PDB file of C-alpha atoms and ligand atoms in Angstrom:
ATOM      1  CA  UNK A   3     -51.377 -12.492  -9.656  1.00 50.00           C
ATOM      2  CA  UNK A   4     -49.716  -9.614 -11.425  1.00 54.00           C
ATOM      3  CA  UNK A   5     -46.722 -10.162 -13.681  1.00 61.00           C
ATOM      4  CA  UNK A   6     -43.689 -11.117 -11.577  1.00 66.00           C
ATOM      5  CA  UNK A   7     -45.969 -12.967  -9.071  1.00 76.00           C
ATOM      6  CA  UNK A   8     -47.552 -12.171  -5.672  1.00 93.00           C
ATOM      7  CA  UNK A   9     -45.954  -9.835  -3.145  1.00 95.00           C
ATOM      8  CA  UNK A  10     -44.823 -12.789  -1.042  1.00 96.00           C
ATOM      9  CA  UNK A  11     -43.204 -14.509  -4.051  1.00 97.00           C
ATOM     10  CA  UNK A  12     -41.524 -11.311  -5.131  1.00 96.00           C
ATOM     11  CA  UNK A  13     -40.203 -10.512  -1.646  1.00 97.00           C
ATOM     12  CA  UNK A  14     -38.991 -14.052  -1.218  1.00 98.00           C
ATOM     13  CA  UNK A  15     -37.180 -14.046  -4.598  1.00 97.00           C
ATOM     14  CA  UNK A  16     -35.411 -10.840  -3.669  1.00 96.00           C
ATOM     15  CA  UNK A  17     -34.426 -12.436  -0.353  1.00 97.00           C
ATOM     16  CA  UNK A  18     -33.076 -15.548  -2.203  1.00 97.00           C
ATOM     17  CA  UNK A  19     -30.993 -13.433  -4.546  1.00 95.00           C
ATOM     18  CA  UNK A  20     -29.687 -10.844  -2.015  1.00 94.00           C
ATOM     19  CA  UNK A  21     -28.698 -13.540   0.537  1.00 96.00           C
ATOM     20  CA  UNK A  22     -26.926 -15.526  -2.164  1.00 95.00           C
ATOM     21  CA  UNK A  23     -29.210 -18.591  -1.589  1.00 98.00           C
ATOM     22  CA  UNK A  24     -30.126 -18.714  -5.363  1.00 97.00           C
ATOM     23  CA  UNK A  25     -27.079 -19.029  -7.557  1.00 96.00           C
ATOM     24  CA  UNK A  26     -26.573 -19.601 -11.251  1.00 96.00           C
ATOM     25  CA  UNK A  27     -23.720 -21.899 -12.392  1.00 96.00           C
ATOM     26  CA  UNK A  28     -23.207 -25.595 -13.003  1.00 97.00           C
ATOM     27  CA  UNK A  29     -24.400 -27.844 -10.082  1.00 98.00           C
ATOM     28  CA  UNK A  30     -24.708 -31.555  -9.725  1.00 98.00           C
ATOM     29  CA  UNK A  31     -27.844 -32.366  -7.707  1.00 97.00           C
ATOM     30  CA  UNK A  32     -28.582 -35.210  -5.196  1.00 93.00           C
ATOM     31  CA  UNK A  33     -30.565 -36.853  -7.975  1.00 92.00           C
ATOM     32  CA  UNK A  34     -27.524 -36.693 -10.270  1.00 95.00           C
ATOM     33  CA  UNK A  35     -29.184 -34.032 -12.527  1.00 96.00           C
ATOM     34  CA  UNK A  36     -26.919 -31.192 -13.640  1.00 97.00           C
ATOM     35  CA  UNK A  37     -28.627 -27.945 -13.035  1.00 98.00           C
ATOM     36  CA  UNK A  38     -27.770 -24.393 -14.100  1.00 98.00           C
ATOM     37  CA  UNK A  39     -29.219 -23.032 -10.808  1.00 98.00           C
ATOM     38  CA  UNK A  40     -29.138 -24.117  -7.156  1.00 98.00           C
ATOM     39  CA  UNK A  41     -30.916 -22.984  -3.975  1.00 98.00           C
ATOM     40  CA  UNK A  42     -28.744 -23.298  -0.924  1.00 97.00           C
ATOM     41  CA  UNK A  43     -30.616 -22.845   2.330  1.00 95.00           C
ATOM     42  CA  UNK A  44     -27.219 -22.814   4.045  1.00 94.00           C
ATOM     43  CA  UNK A  45     -26.907 -19.181   2.879  1.00 97.00           C
ATOM     44  CA  UNK A  46     -29.436 -18.164   5.575  1.00 97.00           C
ATOM     45  CA  UNK A  47     -26.594 -18.141   8.033  1.00 97.00           C
ATOM     46  CA  UNK A  48     -27.171 -15.352  10.524  1.00 98.00           C
ATOM     47  CA  UNK A  49     -29.841 -14.377  12.979  1.00 98.00           C
ATOM     48  CA  UNK A  50     -31.523 -11.804  10.800  1.00 98.00           C
ATOM     49  CA  UNK A  51     -31.697 -14.083   7.745  1.00 98.00           C
ATOM     50  CA  UNK A  52     -32.965 -17.117   9.567  1.00 98.00           C
ATOM     51  CA  UNK A  53     -35.565 -14.957  11.404  1.00 98.00           C
ATOM     52  CA  UNK A  54     -36.796 -13.531   8.072  1.00 98.00           C
ATOM     53  CA  UNK A  55     -36.844 -17.025   6.562  1.00 98.00           C
ATOM     54  CA  UNK A  56     -39.008 -18.257   9.403  1.00 98.00           C
ATOM     55  CA  UNK A  57     -41.321 -15.241   8.800  1.00 98.00           C
ATOM     56  CA  UNK A  58     -41.670 -16.262   5.046  1.00 98.00           C
ATOM     57  CA  UNK A  59     -42.633 -19.827   6.103  1.00 98.00           C
ATOM     58  CA  UNK A  60     -45.065 -18.483   8.594  1.00 98.00           C
ATOM     59  CA  UNK A  61     -46.676 -16.197   6.023  1.00 98.00           C
ATOM     60  CA  UNK A  62     -47.132 -19.141   3.605  1.00 98.00           C
ATOM     61  CA  UNK A  63     -48.539 -21.359   6.373  1.00 98.00           C
ATOM     62  CA  UNK A  64     -51.046 -18.757   7.430  1.00 98.00           C
ATOM     63  CA  UNK A  65     -52.040 -18.289   3.819  1.00 97.00           C
ATOM     64  CA  UNK A  66     -52.553 -22.128   3.556  1.00 97.00           C
ATOM     65  CA  UNK A  67     -54.640 -22.032   6.687  1.00 98.00           C
ATOM     66  CA  UNK A  68     -56.825 -19.231   5.368  1.00 97.00           C
ATOM     67  CA  UNK A  69     -57.237 -20.970   2.048  1.00 97.00           C
ATOM     68  CA  UNK A  70     -58.159 -24.241   3.621  1.00 97.00           C
ATOM     69  CA  UNK A  71     -55.073 -26.172   2.424  1.00 97.00           C
ATOM     70  CA  UNK A  72     -53.844 -26.601   5.982  1.00 98.00           C
ATOM     71  CA  UNK A  73     -55.926 -26.991   9.156  1.00 98.00           C
ATOM     72  CA  UNK A  74     -56.105 -23.904  11.393  1.00 97.00           C
ATOM     73  CA  UNK A  75     -54.575 -25.821  14.323  1.00 96.00           C
ATOM     74  CA  UNK A  76     -51.169 -27.532  14.255  1.00 98.00           C
ATOM     75  CA  UNK A  77     -49.367 -28.992  17.221  1.00 98.00           C
ATOM     76  CA  UNK A  78     -45.759 -28.958  15.995  1.00 98.00           C
ATOM     77  CA  UNK A  79     -43.554 -28.052  13.049  1.00 98.00           C
ATOM     78  CA  UNK A  80     -41.171 -30.862  12.099  1.00 98.00           C
ATOM     79  CA  UNK A  81     -37.906 -30.163  10.278  1.00 97.00           C
ATOM     80  CA  UNK A  82     -35.709 -33.141   9.164  1.00 96.00           C
ATOM     81  CA  UNK A  83     -32.085 -33.084  10.347  1.00 94.00           C
ATOM     82  CA  UNK A  84     -29.884 -31.254   9.612  1.00 94.00           C
ATOM     83  CA  UNK A  85     -31.011 -28.490   7.390  1.00 95.00           C
ATOM     84  CA  UNK A  86     -34.657 -28.658   8.496  1.00 96.00           C
ATOM     85  CA  UNK A  87     -33.825 -27.900  12.088  1.00 97.00           C
ATOM     86  CA  UNK A  88     -33.343 -24.088  11.820  1.00 98.00           C
ATOM     87  CA  UNK A  89     -36.394 -24.075   9.485  1.00 98.00           C
ATOM     88  CA  UNK A  90     -38.610 -25.713  12.074  1.00 98.00           C
ATOM     89  CA  UNK A  91     -37.317 -23.602  14.962  1.00 98.00           C
ATOM     90  CA  UNK A  92     -37.545 -20.212  13.086  1.00 98.00           C
ATOM     91  CA  UNK A  93     -40.975 -21.080  11.709  1.00 98.00           C
ATOM     92  CA  UNK A  94     -42.261 -22.053  15.128  1.00 98.00           C
ATOM     93  CA  UNK A  95     -40.895 -18.788  16.622  1.00 98.00           C
ATOM     94  CA  UNK A  96     -42.486 -16.614  13.925  1.00 98.00           C
ATOM     95  CA  UNK A  97     -45.891 -18.385  14.232  1.00 98.00           C
ATOM     96  CA  UNK A  98     -45.830 -18.378  18.025  1.00 98.00           C
ATOM     97  CA  UNK A  99     -44.404 -14.953  18.831  1.00 98.00           C
ATOM     98  CA  UNK A 100     -45.369 -12.754  15.860  1.00 98.00           C
ATOM     99  CA  UNK A 101     -48.564 -14.385  14.708  1.00 97.00           C
ATOM    100  CA  UNK A 102     -50.183 -15.493  17.998  1.00 96.00           C
ATOM    101  CA  UNK A 103     -50.247 -19.015  16.743  1.00 97.00           C
ATOM    102  CA  UNK A 104     -48.371 -21.010  19.412  1.00 98.00           C
ATOM    103  CA  UNK A 105     -47.026 -24.421  18.470  1.00 98.00           C
ATOM    104  CA  UNK A 106     -44.035 -26.632  19.056  1.00 98.00           C
ATOM    105  CA  UNK A 107     -41.046 -27.664  16.967  1.00 98.00           C
ATOM    106  CA  UNK A 108     -39.640 -31.136  16.529  1.00 98.00           C
ATOM    107  CA  UNK A 109     -36.627 -32.579  14.710  1.00 97.00           C
ATOM    108  CA  UNK A 110     -34.988 -35.915  14.427  1.00 95.00           C
ATOM    109  CA  UNK A 111     -31.422 -37.072  15.155  1.00 92.00           C
ATOM    110  CA  UNK A 112     -29.371 -38.629  12.356  1.00 88.00           C
ATOM    111  CA  UNK A 113     -27.648 -40.895  14.851  1.00 84.00           C
ATOM    112  CA  UNK A 114     -29.343 -43.118  17.447  1.00 74.00           C
ATOM    113  CA  UNK A 115     -28.834 -41.978  21.043  1.00 69.00           C
ATOM    114  CA  UNK A 116     -28.302 -44.541  23.767  1.00 71.00           C
ATOM    115  CA  UNK A 117     -27.962 -42.325  26.935  1.00 67.00           C
ATOM    116  CA  UNK A 118     -29.875 -39.471  28.632  1.00 64.00           C
ATOM    117  CA  UNK A 119     -33.455 -39.241  27.440  1.00 62.00           C
ATOM    118  CA  UNK A 120     -32.756 -41.924  24.846  1.00 60.00           C
ATOM    119  CA  UNK A 121     -35.204 -40.366  22.402  1.00 72.00           C
ATOM    120  CA  UNK A 122     -34.564 -40.124  18.716  1.00 87.00           C
ATOM    121  CA  UNK A 123     -36.636 -36.941  18.350  1.00 94.00           C
ATOM    122  CA  UNK A 124     -35.830 -33.548  19.951  1.00 95.00           C
ATOM    123  CA  UNK A 125     -38.289 -30.868  20.864  1.00 97.00           C
ATOM    124  CA  UNK A 126     -41.996 -31.434  21.206  1.00 98.00           C
ATOM    125  CA  UNK A 127     -42.474 -35.173  21.418  1.00 97.00           C
ATOM    126  CA  UNK A 128     -44.859 -36.743  19.010  1.00 97.00           C
ATOM    127  CA  UNK A 129     -47.998 -38.354  20.530  1.00 97.00           C
ATOM    128  CA  UNK A 130     -50.921 -40.190  18.941  1.00 98.00           C
ATOM    129  CA  UNK A 131     -53.382 -37.846  17.289  1.00 98.00           C
ATOM    130  CA  UNK A 132     -51.105 -34.836  17.002  1.00 98.00           C
ATOM    131  CA  UNK A 133     -51.126 -32.680  13.898  1.00 98.00           C
ATOM    132  CA  UNK A 134     -47.616 -32.340  12.447  1.00 98.00           C
ATOM    133  CA  UNK A 135     -46.600 -29.893   9.780  1.00 98.00           C
ATOM    134  CA  UNK A 136     -43.421 -30.684   7.838  1.00 98.00           C
ATOM    135  CA  UNK A 137     -40.996 -28.016   6.609  1.00 98.00           C
ATOM    136  CA  UNK A 138     -38.095 -28.563   4.253  1.00 97.00           C
ATOM    137  CA  UNK A 139     -35.884 -26.520   2.047  1.00 97.00           C
ATOM    138  CA  UNK A 140     -36.192 -27.576  -1.592  1.00 97.00           C
ATOM    139  CA  UNK A 141     -37.853 -30.406  -3.449  1.00 95.00           C
ATOM    140  CA  UNK A 142     -36.314 -31.809  -6.600  1.00 93.00           C
ATOM    141  CA  UNK A 143     -37.139 -35.514  -7.056  1.00 91.00           C
ATOM    142  CA  UNK A 144     -38.766 -35.970  -3.630  1.00 91.00           C
ATOM    143  CA  UNK A 145     -36.208 -38.309  -2.099  1.00 90.00           C
ATOM    144  CA  UNK A 146     -35.582 -36.298   1.101  1.00 88.00           C
ATOM    145  CA  UNK A 147     -39.285 -36.244   2.159  1.00 91.00           C
ATOM    146  CA  UNK A 148     -39.747 -39.994   1.345  1.00 91.00           C
ATOM    147  CA  UNK A 149     -37.025 -40.692   3.885  1.00 91.00           C
ATOM    148  CA  UNK A 150     -38.434 -38.573   6.697  1.00 92.00           C
ATOM    149  CA  UNK A 151     -42.129 -39.484   6.623  1.00 95.00           C
ATOM    150  CA  UNK A 152     -41.719 -43.145   7.742  1.00 93.00           C
ATOM    151  CA  UNK A 153     -39.538 -41.980  10.577  1.00 93.00           C
ATOM    152  CA  UNK A 154     -42.323 -39.645  11.938  1.00 96.00           C
ATOM    153  CA  UNK A 155     -45.025 -42.208  11.486  1.00 95.00           C
ATOM    154  CA  UNK A 156     -42.992 -44.752  13.409  1.00 94.00           C
ATOM    155  CA  UNK A 157     -42.706 -42.453  16.404  1.00 94.00           C
ATOM    156  CA  UNK A 158     -46.542 -42.032  16.932  1.00 96.00           C
ATOM    157  CA  UNK A 159     -49.805 -42.217  15.150  1.00 98.00           C
ATOM    158  CA  UNK A 160     -49.699 -38.572  14.172  1.00 98.00           C
ATOM    159  CA  UNK A 161     -51.438 -36.839  11.362  1.00 98.00           C
ATOM    160  CA  UNK A 162     -48.990 -35.243   8.917  1.00 98.00           C
ATOM    161  CA  UNK A 163     -51.116 -32.252   7.723  1.00 98.00           C
ATOM    162  CA  UNK A 164     -48.755 -30.942   4.969  1.00 98.00           C
ATOM    163  CA  UNK A 165     -45.286 -30.153   3.825  1.00 98.00           C
ATOM    164  CA  UNK A 166     -44.135 -26.543   3.240  1.00 98.00           C
ATOM    165  CA  UNK A 167     -41.082 -25.950   1.141  1.00 98.00           C
ATOM    166  CA  UNK A 168     -39.034 -22.849   0.378  1.00 98.00           C
ATOM    167  CA  UNK A 169     -38.944 -23.668  -3.333  1.00 98.00           C
ATOM    168  CA  UNK A 170     -40.615 -26.355  -5.429  1.00 97.00           C
ATOM    169  CA  UNK A 171     -38.189 -26.903  -8.381  1.00 97.00           C
ATOM    170  CA  UNK A 172     -41.190 -28.306 -10.349  1.00 97.00           C
ATOM    171  CA  UNK A 173     -39.335 -31.322 -11.575  1.00 96.00           C
ATOM    172  CA  UNK A 174     -40.305 -34.934 -12.439  1.00 95.00           C
ATOM    173  CA  UNK A 175     -39.959 -37.597  -9.882  1.00 92.00           C
ATOM    174  CA  UNK A 176     -37.188 -40.145 -10.494  1.00 82.00           C
ATOM    175  CA  UNK A 177     -39.213 -43.030 -12.016  1.00 73.00           C
ATOM    176  CA  UNK A 178     -42.200 -41.411 -13.652  1.00 75.00           C
ATOM    177  CA  UNK A 179     -43.298 -38.466 -15.798  1.00 82.00           C
ATOM    178  CA  UNK A 180     -45.266 -37.242 -12.815  1.00 93.00           C
ATOM    179  CA  UNK A 181     -44.097 -34.172 -10.840  1.00 95.00           C
ATOM    180  CA  UNK A 182     -42.230 -34.926  -7.602  1.00 95.00           C
ATOM    181  CA  UNK A 183     -44.695 -32.817  -5.643  1.00 96.00           C
ATOM    182  CA  UNK A 184     -47.726 -34.613  -7.151  1.00 95.00           C
ATOM    183  CA  UNK A 185     -46.174 -38.097  -6.547  1.00 94.00           C
ATOM    184  CA  UNK A 186     -45.511 -37.181  -2.895  1.00 95.00           C
ATOM    185  CA  UNK A 187     -49.052 -35.841  -2.544  1.00 96.00           C
ATOM    186  CA  UNK A 188     -50.491 -39.069  -4.089  1.00 95.00           C
ATOM    187  CA  UNK A 189     -48.268 -41.339  -2.042  1.00 94.00           C
ATOM    188  CA  UNK A 190     -48.760 -39.713   1.375  1.00 96.00           C
ATOM    189  CA  UNK A 191     -52.046 -37.897   0.998  1.00 97.00           C
ATOM    190  CA  UNK A 192     -51.002 -34.519   2.379  1.00 98.00           C
ATOM    191  CA  UNK A 193     -50.678 -31.184   0.521  1.00 98.00           C
ATOM    192  CA  UNK A 194     -47.242 -29.858  -0.498  1.00 98.00           C
ATOM    193  CA  UNK A 195     -47.030 -26.084  -0.533  1.00 98.00           C
ATOM    194  CA  UNK A 196     -44.074 -23.848  -1.423  1.00 98.00           C
ATOM    195  CA  UNK A 197     -43.349 -20.217  -0.611  1.00 98.00           C
ATOM    196  CA  UNK A 198     -42.641 -19.954  -4.312  1.00 98.00           C
ATOM    197  CA  UNK A 199     -42.180 -22.453  -7.135  1.00 97.00           C
ATOM    198  CA  UNK A 200     -39.189 -22.151  -9.483  1.00 97.00           C
ATOM    199  CA  UNK A 201     -41.362 -20.558 -12.274  1.00 96.00           C
ATOM    200  CA  UNK A 202     -42.527 -17.885  -9.788  1.00 96.00           C
ATOM    201  CA  UNK A 203     -38.989 -17.264  -8.668  1.00 97.00           C
ATOM    202  CA  UNK A 204     -37.739 -16.861 -12.250  1.00 97.00           C
ATOM    203  CA  UNK A 205     -40.672 -14.622 -13.229  1.00 95.00           C
ATOM    204  CA  UNK A 206     -39.849 -12.317 -10.295  1.00 95.00           C
ATOM    205  CA  UNK A 207     -35.983 -12.488 -10.735  1.00 95.00           C
ATOM    206  CA  UNK A 208     -36.437 -11.433 -14.415  1.00 94.00           C
ATOM    207  CA  UNK A 209     -37.985  -8.157 -13.263  1.00 93.00           C
ATOM    208  CA  UNK A 210     -35.321  -7.354 -10.636  1.00 94.00           C
ATOM    209  CA  UNK A 211     -31.996  -5.472 -10.970  1.00 92.00           C
ATOM    210  CA  UNK A 212     -29.036  -5.481  -8.621  1.00 87.00           C
ATOM    211  CA  UNK A 213     -27.485  -2.340  -7.095  1.00 88.00           C
ATOM    212  CA  UNK A 214     -25.561  -1.657 -10.303  1.00 91.00           C
ATOM    213  CA  UNK A 215     -28.808  -1.851 -12.359  1.00 91.00           C
ATOM    214  CA  UNK A 216     -27.911  -5.238 -13.877  1.00 90.00           C
ATOM    215  CA  UNK A 217     -30.831  -7.706 -14.314  1.00 91.00           C
ATOM    216  CA  UNK A 218     -30.728 -10.509 -11.690  1.00 91.00           C
ATOM    217  CA  UNK A 219     -31.795 -12.973 -14.376  1.00 94.00           C
ATOM    218  CA  UNK A 220     -30.925 -11.919 -17.876  1.00 93.00           C
ATOM    219  CA  UNK A 221     -32.035 -13.669 -21.177  1.00 94.00           C
ATOM    220  CA  UNK A 222     -28.958 -15.848 -21.197  1.00 95.00           C
ATOM    221  CA  UNK A 223     -29.630 -17.299 -17.703  1.00 96.00           C
ATOM    222  CA  UNK A 224     -33.314 -17.526 -18.548  1.00 96.00           C
ATOM    223  CA  UNK A 225     -32.505 -19.580 -21.638  1.00 97.00           C
ATOM    224  CA  UNK A 226     -30.273 -21.976 -19.747  1.00 97.00           C
ATOM    225  CA  UNK A 227     -32.914 -22.441 -17.024  1.00 97.00           C
ATOM    226  CA  UNK A 228     -35.581 -23.127 -19.686  1.00 97.00           C
ATOM    227  CA  UNK A 229     -33.404 -25.699 -21.388  1.00 97.00           C
ATOM    228  CA  UNK A 230     -32.961 -27.531 -18.085  1.00 97.00           C
ATOM    229  CA  UNK A 231     -36.737 -27.439 -17.362  1.00 97.00           C
ATOM    230  CA  UNK A 232     -37.434 -28.703 -20.790  1.00 96.00           C
ATOM    231  CA  UNK A 233     -35.490 -31.804 -19.761  1.00 95.00           C
ATOM    232  CA  UNK A 234     -36.423 -32.292 -16.185  1.00 96.00           C
ATOM    233  CA  UNK A 235     -39.492 -30.017 -15.635  1.00 96.00           C
ATOM    234  CA  UNK A 236     -42.765 -31.689 -14.801  1.00 93.00           C
TER     235      UNK A 236
HETATM  236  P1  LIG B   8     -34.759 -34.345  -3.564  1.00 51.59           P
HETATM  237  O1  LIG B   8     -34.511 -35.227  -2.375  1.00 51.59           O
HETATM  238  O2  LIG B   8     -34.300 -34.976  -4.861  1.00 51.59           O
HETATM  239  O3  LIG B   8     -36.183 -33.866  -3.623  1.00 51.59           O
HETATM  240  O4  LIG B   8     -33.775 -33.105  -3.503  1.00 51.59           O
HETATM  241  C1  LIG B   8     -34.007 -32.119  -2.482  1.00 51.59           C
HETATM  242  C2  LIG B   8     -32.757 -31.916  -1.682  1.00 51.59           C
HETATM  243  O5  LIG B   8     -31.637 -31.707  -2.501  1.00 51.59           O
HETATM  244  C3  LIG B   8     -32.796 -30.714  -0.785  1.00 51.59           C
HETATM  245  O6  LIG B   8     -33.307 -31.058   0.499  1.00 51.59           O
HETATM  246  C4  LIG B   8     -31.362 -30.306  -0.687  1.00 51.59           C
HETATM  247  O7  LIG B   8     -30.683 -31.047   0.200  1.00 51.59           O
HETATM  248  C5  LIG B   8     -30.846 -30.575  -2.112  1.00 51.59           C
HETATM  249  N1  LIG B   8     -30.960 -29.454  -3.081  1.00 51.59           N
HETATM  250  C6  LIG B   8     -30.907 -28.184  -2.652  1.00 51.59           C
HETATM  251  O8  LIG B   8     -30.685 -27.810  -1.533  1.00 51.59           O
HETATM  252  N2  LIG B   8     -31.137 -27.139  -3.562  1.00 51.59           N
HETATM  253  C7  LIG B   8     -31.347 -27.339  -4.906  1.00 51.59           C
HETATM  254  O9  LIG B   8     -31.587 -26.387  -5.666  1.00 51.59           O
HETATM  255  C8  LIG B   8     -31.338 -28.692  -5.313  1.00 51.59           C
HETATM  256  C9  LIG B   8     -31.061 -29.720  -4.468  1.00 51.59           C
HETATM  257  C10 LIG B   8     -30.851 -31.044  -5.031  1.00 51.59           C
HETATM  258  O10 LIG B   8     -29.773 -31.657  -4.779  1.00 51.59           O
HETATM  259  O11 LIG B   8     -31.797 -31.501  -5.753  1.00 51.59           O
END
């Protein structure tokens, strides 16, 4: 790829910055790590942004299919509640309506339901033999995905064909020197792809200026990001 990354990575980085999803500051993560940057998928909070986000996921999934990382046929896109729900829905719409790749969407409930259909999953119901593609927002230590996989496998004997993230933060898992993405791949045996990893995001952001001509990621921010990655990077 050229300097600053692929077209998809560059466009996605611009989208992260312009929508305010990528912020620099001082953030405490779920894992307890204190990070100088944070990616907040909650910033994709209107119809245009969530449609565009679904389109980015679709592009990455189609690329994964072309490159043989993902099978060409998938039955449903699964997004873990709550933040995974709009990801699964928007990705399914983009693949089905824009890319002639019809498939379902599925998500879980956080609370058990004891009336109505009684099911704990919403959308396309999982059946034995189905191919399920997971989508999630960001991976840091890999805790979120470890919670959701057993729930899916308890519903039916499905094949989880992969996990697609917005951003892989490229950090170590909690209890090892191994990267979170690699330890999830080893543990569950499916590929983990991201629209962009954090190194690709930073490479692209360092080449981009805002409307006032100010660099989106100047040397001071780059230095703080590097210091964090020296500590927690895989
Ligand atoms: P792990 O479960 O440690 O992999 O952290 C990933 C989750 O943390 C994501 O699903 C988010 O809920 C949250 N998160 C972000 O959304 N953005 C970040 O930049 C970092 C985190 C985080 O807390 O690590």
